[in-house]
mmCIF file with all atom_site columns, C-alpha atoms in Angstrom:
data_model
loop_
_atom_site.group_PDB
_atom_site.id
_atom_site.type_symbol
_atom_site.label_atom_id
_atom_site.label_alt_id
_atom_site.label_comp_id
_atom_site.label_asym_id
_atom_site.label_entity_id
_atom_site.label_seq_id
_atom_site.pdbx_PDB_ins_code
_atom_site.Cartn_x
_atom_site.Cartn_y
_atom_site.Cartn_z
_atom_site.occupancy
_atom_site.B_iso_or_equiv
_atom_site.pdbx_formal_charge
_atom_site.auth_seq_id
_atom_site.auth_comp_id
_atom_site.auth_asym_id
_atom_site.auth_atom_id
_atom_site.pdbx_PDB_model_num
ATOM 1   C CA . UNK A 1 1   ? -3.666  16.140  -13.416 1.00 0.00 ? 23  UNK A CA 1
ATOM 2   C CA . UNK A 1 2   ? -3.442  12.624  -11.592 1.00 0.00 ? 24  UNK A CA 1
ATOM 3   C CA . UNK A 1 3   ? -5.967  12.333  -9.000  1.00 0.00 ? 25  UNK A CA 1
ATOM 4   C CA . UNK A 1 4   ? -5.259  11.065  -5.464  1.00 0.00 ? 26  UNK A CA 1
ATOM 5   C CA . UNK A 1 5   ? -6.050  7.562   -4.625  1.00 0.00 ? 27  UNK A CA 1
ATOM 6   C CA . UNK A 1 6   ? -5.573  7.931   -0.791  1.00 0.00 ? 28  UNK A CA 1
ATOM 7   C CA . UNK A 1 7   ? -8.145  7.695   1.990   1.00 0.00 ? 29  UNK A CA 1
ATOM 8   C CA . UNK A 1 8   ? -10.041 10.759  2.085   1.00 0.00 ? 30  UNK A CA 1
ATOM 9   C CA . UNK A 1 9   ? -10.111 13.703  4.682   1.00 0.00 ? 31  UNK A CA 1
ATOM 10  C CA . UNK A 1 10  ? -10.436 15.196  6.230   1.00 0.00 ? 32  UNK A CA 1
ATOM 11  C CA . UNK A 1 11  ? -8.094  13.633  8.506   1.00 0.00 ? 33  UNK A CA 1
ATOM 12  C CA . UNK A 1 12  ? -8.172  13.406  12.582  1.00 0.00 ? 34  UNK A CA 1
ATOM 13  C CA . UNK A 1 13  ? -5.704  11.776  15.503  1.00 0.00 ? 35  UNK A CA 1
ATOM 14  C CA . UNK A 1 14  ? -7.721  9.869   17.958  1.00 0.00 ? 36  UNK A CA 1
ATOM 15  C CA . UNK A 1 15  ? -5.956  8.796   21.366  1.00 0.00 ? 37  UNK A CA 1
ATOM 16  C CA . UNK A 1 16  ? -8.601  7.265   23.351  1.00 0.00 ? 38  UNK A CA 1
ATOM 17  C CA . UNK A 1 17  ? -7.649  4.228   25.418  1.00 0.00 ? 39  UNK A CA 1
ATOM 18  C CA . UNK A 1 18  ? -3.661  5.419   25.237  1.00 0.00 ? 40  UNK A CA 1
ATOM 19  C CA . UNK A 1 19  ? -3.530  3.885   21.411  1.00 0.00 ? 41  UNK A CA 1
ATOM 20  C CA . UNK A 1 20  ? -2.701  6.819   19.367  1.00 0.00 ? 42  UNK A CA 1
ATOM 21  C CA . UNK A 1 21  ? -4.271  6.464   15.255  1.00 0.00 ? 43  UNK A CA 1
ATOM 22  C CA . UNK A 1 22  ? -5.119  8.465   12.529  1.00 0.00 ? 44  UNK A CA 1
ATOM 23  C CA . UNK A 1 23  ? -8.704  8.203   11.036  1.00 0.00 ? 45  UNK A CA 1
ATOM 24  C CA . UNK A 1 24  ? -10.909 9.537   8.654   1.00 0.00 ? 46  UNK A CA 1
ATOM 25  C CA . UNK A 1 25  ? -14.064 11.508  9.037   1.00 0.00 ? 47  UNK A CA 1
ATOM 26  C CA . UNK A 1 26  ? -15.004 10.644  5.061   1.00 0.00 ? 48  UNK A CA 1
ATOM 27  C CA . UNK A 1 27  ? -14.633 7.038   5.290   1.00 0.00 ? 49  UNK A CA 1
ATOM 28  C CA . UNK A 1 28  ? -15.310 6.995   9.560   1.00 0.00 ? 50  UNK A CA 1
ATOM 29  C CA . UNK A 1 29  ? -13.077 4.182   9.639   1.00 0.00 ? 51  UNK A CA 1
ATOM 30  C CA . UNK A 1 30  ? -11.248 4.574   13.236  1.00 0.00 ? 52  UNK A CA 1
ATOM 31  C CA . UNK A 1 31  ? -7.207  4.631   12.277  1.00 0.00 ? 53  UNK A CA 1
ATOM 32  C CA . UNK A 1 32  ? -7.944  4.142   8.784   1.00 0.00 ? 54  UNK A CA 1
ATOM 33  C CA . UNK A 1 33  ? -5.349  6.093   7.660   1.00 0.00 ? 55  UNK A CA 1
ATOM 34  C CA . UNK A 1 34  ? -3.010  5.152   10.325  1.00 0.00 ? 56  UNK A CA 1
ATOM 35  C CA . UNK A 1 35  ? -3.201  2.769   12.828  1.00 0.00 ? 57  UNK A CA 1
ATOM 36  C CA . UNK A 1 36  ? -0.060  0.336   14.733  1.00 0.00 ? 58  UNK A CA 1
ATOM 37  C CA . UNK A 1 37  ? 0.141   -2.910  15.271  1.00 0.00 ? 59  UNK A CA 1
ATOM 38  C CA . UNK A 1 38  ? 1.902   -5.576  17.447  1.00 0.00 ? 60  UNK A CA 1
ATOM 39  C CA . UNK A 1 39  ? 3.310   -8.537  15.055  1.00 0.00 ? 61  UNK A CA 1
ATOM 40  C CA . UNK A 1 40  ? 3.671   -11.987 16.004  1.00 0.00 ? 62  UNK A CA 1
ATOM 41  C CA . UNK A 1 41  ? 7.624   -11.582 16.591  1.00 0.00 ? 63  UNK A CA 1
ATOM 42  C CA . UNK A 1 42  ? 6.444   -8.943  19.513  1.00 0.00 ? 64  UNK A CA 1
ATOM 43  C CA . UNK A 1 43  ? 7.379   -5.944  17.438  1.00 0.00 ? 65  UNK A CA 1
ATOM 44  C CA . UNK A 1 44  ? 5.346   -2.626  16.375  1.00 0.00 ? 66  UNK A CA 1
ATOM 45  C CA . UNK A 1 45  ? 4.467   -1.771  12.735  1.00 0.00 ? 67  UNK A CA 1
ATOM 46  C CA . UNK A 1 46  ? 2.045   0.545   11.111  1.00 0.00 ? 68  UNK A CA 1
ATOM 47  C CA . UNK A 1 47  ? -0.625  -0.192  8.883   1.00 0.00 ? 69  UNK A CA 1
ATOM 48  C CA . UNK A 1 48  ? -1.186  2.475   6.113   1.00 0.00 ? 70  UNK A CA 1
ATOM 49  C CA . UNK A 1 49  ? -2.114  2.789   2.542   1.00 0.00 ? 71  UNK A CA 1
ATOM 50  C CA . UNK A 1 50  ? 1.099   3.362   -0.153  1.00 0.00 ? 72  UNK A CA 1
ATOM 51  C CA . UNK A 1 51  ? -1.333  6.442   -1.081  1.00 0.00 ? 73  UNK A CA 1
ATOM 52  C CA . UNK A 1 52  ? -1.656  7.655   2.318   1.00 0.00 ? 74  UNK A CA 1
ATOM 53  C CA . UNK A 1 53  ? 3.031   7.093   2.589   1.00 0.00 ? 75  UNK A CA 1
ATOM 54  C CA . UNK A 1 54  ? 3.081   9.484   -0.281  1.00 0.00 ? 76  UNK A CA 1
ATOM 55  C CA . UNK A 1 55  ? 1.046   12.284  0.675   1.00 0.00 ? 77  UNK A CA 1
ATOM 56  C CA . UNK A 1 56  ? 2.582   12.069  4.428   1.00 0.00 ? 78  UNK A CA 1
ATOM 57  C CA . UNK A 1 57  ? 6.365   12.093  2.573   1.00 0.00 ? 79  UNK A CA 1
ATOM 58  C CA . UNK A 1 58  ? 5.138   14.718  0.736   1.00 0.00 ? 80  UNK A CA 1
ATOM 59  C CA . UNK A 1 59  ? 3.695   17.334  3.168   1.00 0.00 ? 81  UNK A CA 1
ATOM 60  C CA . UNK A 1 60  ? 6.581   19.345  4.004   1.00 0.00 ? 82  UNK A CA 1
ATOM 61  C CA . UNK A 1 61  ? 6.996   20.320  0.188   1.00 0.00 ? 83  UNK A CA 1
ATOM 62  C CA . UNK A 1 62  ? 3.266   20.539  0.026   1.00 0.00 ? 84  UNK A CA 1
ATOM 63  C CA . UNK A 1 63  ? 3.241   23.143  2.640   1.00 0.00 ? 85  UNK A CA 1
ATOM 64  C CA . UNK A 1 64  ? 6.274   24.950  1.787   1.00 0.00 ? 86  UNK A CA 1
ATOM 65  C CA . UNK A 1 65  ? 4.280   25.402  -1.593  1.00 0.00 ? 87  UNK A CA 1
ATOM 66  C CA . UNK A 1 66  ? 1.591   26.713  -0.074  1.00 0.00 ? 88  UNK A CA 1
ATOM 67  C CA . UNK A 1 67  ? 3.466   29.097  1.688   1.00 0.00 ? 89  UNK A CA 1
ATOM 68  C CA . UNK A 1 68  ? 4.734   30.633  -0.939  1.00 0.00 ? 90  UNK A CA 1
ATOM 69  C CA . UNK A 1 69  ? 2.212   30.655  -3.316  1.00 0.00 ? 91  UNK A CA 1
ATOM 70  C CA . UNK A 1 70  ? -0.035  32.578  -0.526  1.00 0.00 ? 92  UNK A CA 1
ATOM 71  C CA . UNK A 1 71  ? 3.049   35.309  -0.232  1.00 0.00 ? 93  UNK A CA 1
ATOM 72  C CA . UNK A 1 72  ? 2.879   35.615  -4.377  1.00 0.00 ? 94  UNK A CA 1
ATOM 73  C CA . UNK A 1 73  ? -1.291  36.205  -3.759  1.00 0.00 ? 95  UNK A CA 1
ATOM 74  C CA . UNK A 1 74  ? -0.154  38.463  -1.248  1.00 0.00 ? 96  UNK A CA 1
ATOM 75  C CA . UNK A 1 75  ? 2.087   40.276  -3.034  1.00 0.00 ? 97  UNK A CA 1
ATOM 76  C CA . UNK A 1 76  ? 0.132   40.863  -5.825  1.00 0.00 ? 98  UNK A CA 1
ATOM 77  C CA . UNK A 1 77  ? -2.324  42.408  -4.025  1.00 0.00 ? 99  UNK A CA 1
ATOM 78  C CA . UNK A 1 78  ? -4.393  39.740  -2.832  1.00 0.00 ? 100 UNK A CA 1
ATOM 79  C CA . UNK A 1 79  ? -6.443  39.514  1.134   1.00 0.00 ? 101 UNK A CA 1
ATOM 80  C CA . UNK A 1 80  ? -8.704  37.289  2.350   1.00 0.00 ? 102 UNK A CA 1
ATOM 81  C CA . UNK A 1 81  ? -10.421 37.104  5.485   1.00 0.00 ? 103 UNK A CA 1
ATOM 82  C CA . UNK A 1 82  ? -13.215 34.796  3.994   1.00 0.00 ? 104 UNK A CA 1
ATOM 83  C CA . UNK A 1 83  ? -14.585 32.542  1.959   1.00 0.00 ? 105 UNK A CA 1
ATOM 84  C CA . UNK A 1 84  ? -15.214 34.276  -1.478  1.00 0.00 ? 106 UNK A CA 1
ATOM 85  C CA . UNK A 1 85  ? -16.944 34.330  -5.176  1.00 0.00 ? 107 UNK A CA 1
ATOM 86  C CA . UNK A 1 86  ? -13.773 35.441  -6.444  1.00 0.00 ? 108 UNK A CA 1
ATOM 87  C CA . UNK A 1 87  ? -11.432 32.079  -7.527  1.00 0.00 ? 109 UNK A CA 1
ATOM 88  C CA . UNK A 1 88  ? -8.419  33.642  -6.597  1.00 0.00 ? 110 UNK A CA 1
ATOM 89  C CA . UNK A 1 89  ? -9.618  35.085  -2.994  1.00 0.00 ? 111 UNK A CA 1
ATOM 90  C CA . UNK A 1 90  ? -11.478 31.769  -2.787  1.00 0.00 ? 112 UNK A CA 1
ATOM 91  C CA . UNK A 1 91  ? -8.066  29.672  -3.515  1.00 0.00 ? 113 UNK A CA 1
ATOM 92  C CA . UNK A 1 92  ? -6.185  32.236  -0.926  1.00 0.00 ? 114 UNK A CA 1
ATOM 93  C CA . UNK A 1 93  ? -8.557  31.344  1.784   1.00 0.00 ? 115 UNK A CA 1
ATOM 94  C CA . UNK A 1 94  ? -8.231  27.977  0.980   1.00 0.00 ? 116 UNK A CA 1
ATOM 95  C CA . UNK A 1 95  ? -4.728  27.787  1.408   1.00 0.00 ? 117 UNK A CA 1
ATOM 96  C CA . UNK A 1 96  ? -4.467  30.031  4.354   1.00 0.00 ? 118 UNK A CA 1
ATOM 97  C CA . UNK A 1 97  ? -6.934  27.376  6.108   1.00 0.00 ? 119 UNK A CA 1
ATOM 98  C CA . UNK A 1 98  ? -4.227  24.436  4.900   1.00 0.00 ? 120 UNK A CA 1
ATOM 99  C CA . UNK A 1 99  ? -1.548  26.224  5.968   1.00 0.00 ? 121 UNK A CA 1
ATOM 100 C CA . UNK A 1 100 ? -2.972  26.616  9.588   1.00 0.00 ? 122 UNK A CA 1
ATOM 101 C CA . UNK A 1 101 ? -4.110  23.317  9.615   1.00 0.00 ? 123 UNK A CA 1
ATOM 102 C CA . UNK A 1 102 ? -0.673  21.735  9.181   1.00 0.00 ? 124 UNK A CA 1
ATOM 103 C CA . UNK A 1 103 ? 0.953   24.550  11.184  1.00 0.00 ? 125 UNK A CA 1
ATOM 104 C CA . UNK A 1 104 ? -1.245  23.623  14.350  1.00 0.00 ? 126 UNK A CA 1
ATOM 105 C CA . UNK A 1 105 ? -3.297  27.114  14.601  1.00 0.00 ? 127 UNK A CA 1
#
């Protein structure tokens, strides 16, 4: 399994003083993730790692997985409410938590 080379999260927005970035609580860089620009020619660009373009391209597939791999943990008989010992509750609550996370709750 390849391991990802991206800034690590967990990930915030920060939009003091009207500039709106994203940042890093791991690295506490402020819009180290993503941050804008003005270039010399008076337009806007972002500044972001290739790392951090593919993971961003990639969320909604990421979270449609995760959506259905919770309803197959579901279905086979699967709950969790918490944390747990258990690797399979444990990876349930984990993705329940992602899944919320990237659905705003």
């Amino acid at each position: 399994m390849s391991e990802f080379k991206g800034t690590p999260g967990p990930w915030e927005w920060w939009t003091s003083n009207s500039f709106l970035r994203l940042s890093s609580k791991a690295t506490g860089k402020d819009g180290g993730v993503i941050d804008s620009y003005k270039m010399s020619d008076g337009h806007t660009s972002l500044s972001v790692k290739y790392e951090d373009m593919a993971l961003i391209a990639a969320a909604p597939e990421l979270l449609e997985a995760c959506i259905r791999m919770r309803n197959q943990l579901y279905a086979a008989g699967y709950e969790s409410k918490e944390k747990s010992l258990n690797p399979t509750k444990e990876l349930l609550w984990q993705t329940e938590q992602a899944i919320d996370k990237a659905l705003g709750k």
